[in-house]
């Protein structure tokens, strides 16, 4: 390949179907640039935003308004809350939660200084677990925790890269007392009912966490706090990036969610127009293709398989920059694509 023969470093484009992080270098950029695949090649990360998110804060604001109840003395107990804990599976849910907390504080400031202080005090003493899938969601959630609800604690994150793992962790915590302070309300005689977990989620989501927990007698309430749709400009943007990288001997596309999968496959010319099923792998040129697809996790991998009959080249073992890069390297080494 030409890229292997050049005396100078050549690029392997890595097209990440996500927004780049705001305010600092995206961790995927840092990771890829810090770990070139060989002495003769470097990664060239590029970002193509796929999603648009619309927050729906009405229900979460109604819940958090409990903090403003000026008449209830019970609210001054740190264990007053209605739920055993919160569950987050995406940064979008964390962003909606943060926006609702900040909107609550702004509205409180417009009432009285006394109530504002009381609300802040109640928030600071709220002591429940904030359960997160994956390290990125946990990092975002920890910022909210430190700023607004410091008596809460993070569960999951690095130790729970999938919904299945987080559900197992919650089950383990519910059967032991090792996770942190309990969140039990004072109960009347004979009242042994546990409080439910609140799952803050998007309009479309997997149900593995609530199904797993409910099967073990743990109630979960689901609250939609945002809606995700494909960006109107995604199809044209991915087509443009694919054209600009068409000369590369090897290139990778990393998909982070099911949304945008069809537009990506159509832009590559891999979908049958009538059946919307993959057609490329039946073409004699398929084995010689130079575009490879990596999935951030099993949810997206299974969606691509069941919806389009398409198997990604690699699914990251962990939904992280390291996990994605290591998966890419594994495929390139196995196929002899590196010098």
XYZ file of C-alpha atoms in Angstrom:
339
model
C 0.000 0.000 0.000
C 1.211 3.514 -0.728
C 0.892 4.467 2.866
C 3.357 1.792 3.882
C 5.954 2.820 1.304
C 6.142 6.506 2.192
C 9.200 7.584 4.151
C 7.102 10.089 6.075
C 4.203 9.298 8.351
C 0.933 8.612 6.578
C -2.525 9.012 8.083
C -5.222 6.530 8.984
C -8.438 8.571 9.127
C -10.634 7.701 12.106
C -14.067 9.213 11.587
C -15.863 9.451 14.922
C -19.630 9.830 14.609
C -20.063 12.110 17.617
C -19.659 15.669 18.789
C -16.150 16.584 19.841
C -15.917 17.569 23.494
C -16.396 21.265 24.166
C -13.863 23.361 26.027
C -10.936 20.926 25.827
C -9.313 18.365 23.560
C -11.583 15.394 23.082
C -10.218 12.308 24.897
C -10.501 10.282 21.691
C -8.224 12.756 19.914
C -5.717 12.671 22.771
C -5.716 8.885 22.885
C -5.424 8.304 19.146
C -2.661 10.869 18.630
C -0.735 9.512 21.620
C -0.753 5.925 20.296
C 0.191 5.808 16.595
C -0.514 2.381 15.069
C 3.063 2.039 13.760
C 6.253 4.004 13.226
C 5.111 4.906 9.723
C 1.492 5.807 10.353
C -0.535 8.116 12.573
C -4.242 8.337 13.270
C -6.173 11.299 11.899
C -9.298 11.734 14.061
C -12.252 13.603 12.568
C -15.674 14.250 14.077
C -19.064 14.157 12.409
C -21.935 15.066 14.771
C -24.842 12.671 14.373
C -27.384 13.614 16.991
C -29.546 16.494 18.068
C -30.921 16.424 21.604
C -34.014 18.171 22.902
C -34.425 18.300 26.671
C -37.789 17.675 28.321
C -37.439 19.067 31.819
C -41.064 19.350 32.934
C -41.245 16.078 34.880
C -37.817 16.313 36.495
C -38.503 19.938 37.491
C -41.774 18.861 39.068
C -39.887 16.237 41.075
C -37.089 18.582 42.149
C -39.635 21.215 43.186
C -39.992 19.163 46.371
C -36.848 20.924 47.517
C -38.844 24.173 47.549
C -41.609 22.957 49.891
C -41.318 25.618 52.577
C -43.900 23.989 54.864
C -42.419 20.516 55.278
C -40.017 19.964 58.150
C -39.450 16.406 56.960
C -37.616 17.797 53.937
C -34.869 18.882 56.282
C -34.007 15.218 56.814
C -31.314 14.104 54.376
C -33.288 10.917 53.629
C -36.506 12.622 52.530
C -36.310 11.825 48.840
C -38.812 9.656 46.962
C -36.241 7.406 45.319
C -33.571 4.943 46.326
C -31.236 6.361 43.692
C -30.901 7.775 40.187
C -29.824 5.805 37.106
C -28.069 7.458 34.151
C -26.989 5.703 30.966
C -25.934 8.734 28.897
C -24.369 12.159 29.215
C -27.543 13.628 27.710
C -29.486 12.503 30.770
C -26.825 14.035 33.010
C -27.077 17.308 31.081
C -30.865 17.363 31.517
C -30.511 16.632 35.244
C -27.952 19.437 35.565
C -30.146 21.887 33.657
C -33.105 21.065 35.898
C -31.076 21.556 39.085
C -29.721 24.889 37.868
C -33.167 26.054 36.742
C -34.528 25.142 40.181
C -31.838 27.210 41.873
C -32.474 30.197 39.611
C -36.195 30.118 40.329
C -35.541 29.766 44.065
C -33.275 32.802 44.064
C -36.221 34.844 42.793
C -38.389 33.951 45.792
C -36.610 34.676 49.091
C -33.049 34.454 50.323
C -34.207 32.253 53.205
C -35.825 29.703 50.905
C -32.814 29.779 48.601
C -30.518 28.850 51.481
C -32.902 26.115 52.623
C -33.092 24.592 49.138
C -29.310 24.561 48.776
C -28.970 22.970 52.201
C -31.474 20.244 51.334
C -29.716 19.516 48.051
C -26.352 19.302 49.781
C -27.666 16.765 52.283
C -29.438 14.525 49.778
C -27.703 11.146 50.157
C -28.517 8.637 47.425
C -26.435 6.798 44.797
C -26.081 8.257 41.314
C -25.652 5.163 39.131
C -23.891 5.611 35.777
C -23.101 3.453 32.758
C -19.545 4.018 31.534
C -16.700 6.299 32.623
C -17.712 9.309 30.489
C -21.203 9.444 32.007
C -19.728 8.995 35.485
C -17.254 11.855 34.994
C -20.005 14.221 33.881
C -22.190 13.109 36.765
C -19.434 13.634 39.308
C -19.182 17.301 38.325
C -22.896 17.705 39.097
C -22.481 15.802 42.350
C -19.631 18.012 43.588
C -21.409 21.237 42.635
C -24.952 20.495 43.779
C -25.459 17.214 45.677
C -22.136 16.450 47.409
C -23.598 13.923 49.849
C -24.578 11.654 46.957
C -22.067 9.189 45.561
C -21.277 7.676 42.154
C -21.830 3.989 41.435
C -20.786 2.246 38.238
C -18.760 4.229 35.739
C -15.550 2.386 34.909
C -16.891 -0.738 36.620
C -20.126 -0.725 34.602
C -19.530 -0.160 30.905
C -22.913 -1.619 29.916
C -26.460 -1.572 31.245
C -26.147 -5.251 32.137
C -23.117 -4.593 34.341
C -24.734 -1.610 36.035
C -27.874 -3.635 36.800
C -25.710 -6.356 38.362
C -23.905 -3.751 40.461
C -27.167 -2.229 41.697
C -28.472 -5.689 42.604
C -25.310 -6.373 44.549
C -25.595 -3.057 46.380
C -29.229 -3.701 47.246
C -28.254 -6.979 48.859
C -25.413 -5.516 50.928
C -24.697 -2.327 52.846
C -21.299 -1.677 51.277
C -22.348 0.930 48.716
C -22.680 3.879 51.073
C -25.330 5.459 53.286
C -28.806 3.989 53.035
C -31.722 6.014 51.773
C -34.516 4.564 53.879
C -37.481 6.699 54.810
C -38.890 6.310 58.330
C -41.393 3.465 58.069
C -44.507 2.779 60.019
C -45.030 -0.579 61.735
C -45.270 -3.313 59.149
C -44.111 -1.052 56.310
C -41.140 -2.721 54.639
C -41.646 -1.407 51.109
C -38.476 -0.199 49.427
C -38.370 2.924 47.360
C -37.870 2.655 43.590
C -34.907 3.797 41.533
C -35.499 6.604 39.037
C -34.126 5.964 35.542
C -33.544 9.269 33.703
C -33.463 8.423 30.031
C -34.167 9.405 26.457
C -37.293 8.644 24.469
C -35.499 5.634 22.937
C -33.513 3.346 25.206
C -32.800 -0.268 26.005
C -34.861 -1.765 28.799
C -32.212 -4.158 30.143
C -31.739 -2.223 33.409
C -35.408 -1.907 34.470
C -36.188 -5.449 33.296
C -33.259 -6.925 35.229
C -33.989 -4.999 38.417
C -37.750 -5.622 38.351
C -37.143 -9.340 37.903
C -35.362 -9.243 41.266
C -38.107 -7.277 43.012
C -36.527 -3.819 42.685
C -38.908 -1.219 41.294
C -37.723 1.212 38.637
C -39.580 4.292 37.435
C -38.598 5.659 34.033
C -38.614 9.382 33.297
C -37.945 10.706 29.784
C -35.813 13.845 30.064
C -34.601 14.214 26.471
C -35.336 13.171 22.904
C -32.674 12.267 20.358
C -32.997 12.630 16.597
C -30.567 12.475 13.707
C -29.064 15.829 12.818
C -30.558 17.167 9.561
C -27.046 17.840 8.262
C -25.549 14.452 9.164
C -26.142 12.720 5.827
C -24.471 15.504 3.855
C -21.652 15.882 6.397
C -20.738 12.183 6.429
C -20.829 12.106 2.622
C -18.435 15.058 2.511
C -15.992 13.492 4.980
C -16.044 10.171 3.136
C -15.192 11.964 -0.107
C -12.313 13.846 1.542
C -10.819 10.618 2.912
C -11.513 8.442 -0.144
C -7.825 8.304 -1.135
C -6.688 6.852 2.193
C -5.562 3.209 1.913
C -7.280 2.481 5.241
C -9.922 4.390 7.149
C -12.127 3.711 10.151
C -15.591 4.863 11.140
C -16.537 4.649 14.817
C -20.264 4.580 15.586
C -21.457 5.568 19.066
C -25.203 5.000 18.770
C -27.753 3.359 16.455
C -28.878 6.782 15.189
C -27.158 7.603 11.931
C -26.352 3.993 11.082
C -28.527 3.964 7.965
C -27.193 7.287 6.645
C -23.624 6.082 7.148
C -24.219 2.804 5.301
C -26.027 4.594 2.473
C -23.183 7.080 2.099
C -20.779 4.161 1.768
C -23.030 2.573 -0.860
C -23.397 -0.577 1.221
C -27.200 -0.677 1.552
C -29.591 -2.215 -0.928
C -32.071 0.501 -1.896
C -35.108 -1.762 -1.733
C -34.446 -4.042 1.221
C -32.321 -1.645 3.317
C -30.106 -4.649 4.060
C -26.355 -4.732 3.623
C -25.235 -5.767 0.146
C -21.505 -5.095 0.214
C -20.377 -8.368 1.765
C -21.822 -10.307 -1.186
C -19.742 -8.289 -3.627
C -16.378 -9.765 -4.736
C -14.705 -6.474 -3.793
C -15.940 -6.705 -0.182
C -12.834 -8.569 1.002
C -10.658 -5.816 -0.489
C -12.521 -2.931 1.086
C -10.520 -0.277 2.911
C -13.260 1.160 5.146
C -13.773 -0.563 8.502
C -16.402 -0.001 11.152
C -15.978 -0.042 14.939
C -18.821 0.056 17.462
C -18.595 1.653 20.886
C -20.604 -1.159 22.465
C -22.945 -4.123 22.063
C -26.179 -2.119 21.792
C -25.066 -0.404 18.593
C -23.467 -3.600 17.277
C -26.703 -5.548 17.694
C -28.792 -2.767 16.146
C -26.627 -2.734 13.024
C -26.830 -6.524 12.792
C -30.577 -6.917 13.297
C -31.682 -3.839 11.316
C -29.325 -3.970 8.336
C -27.697 -7.407 8.491
C -24.365 -5.650 9.000
C -21.649 -6.939 11.318
C -19.199 -4.302 12.524
C -15.517 -5.194 12.283
C -14.936 -4.741 15.988
C -16.942 -3.903 19.102
C -14.934 -2.154 21.812
C -14.520 -4.303 24.908
C -14.876 -1.134 26.983
C -16.775 1.986 25.828
C -13.726 4.223 26.121
C -10.975 5.762 23.967
C -8.627 2.924 24.951
C -11.263 0.316 24.145
C -11.940 1.753 20.684
C -8.271 2.190 19.774
C -7.305 -1.280 20.999
C -10.121 -2.810 18.948
C -8.973 -0.958 15.828
C -5.397 -2.102 16.367
C -6.515 -5.706 16.856
C -8.302 -5.755 13.493
C -5.455 -4.060 11.613
C -2.909 -6.457 13.065
C -5.038 -9.519 12.280
C -5.566 -8.383 8.678
C -1.941 -7.380 8.144
C -2.818 -3.769 7.449
C 0.191 -2.340 9.267
C 3.890 -2.451 8.282
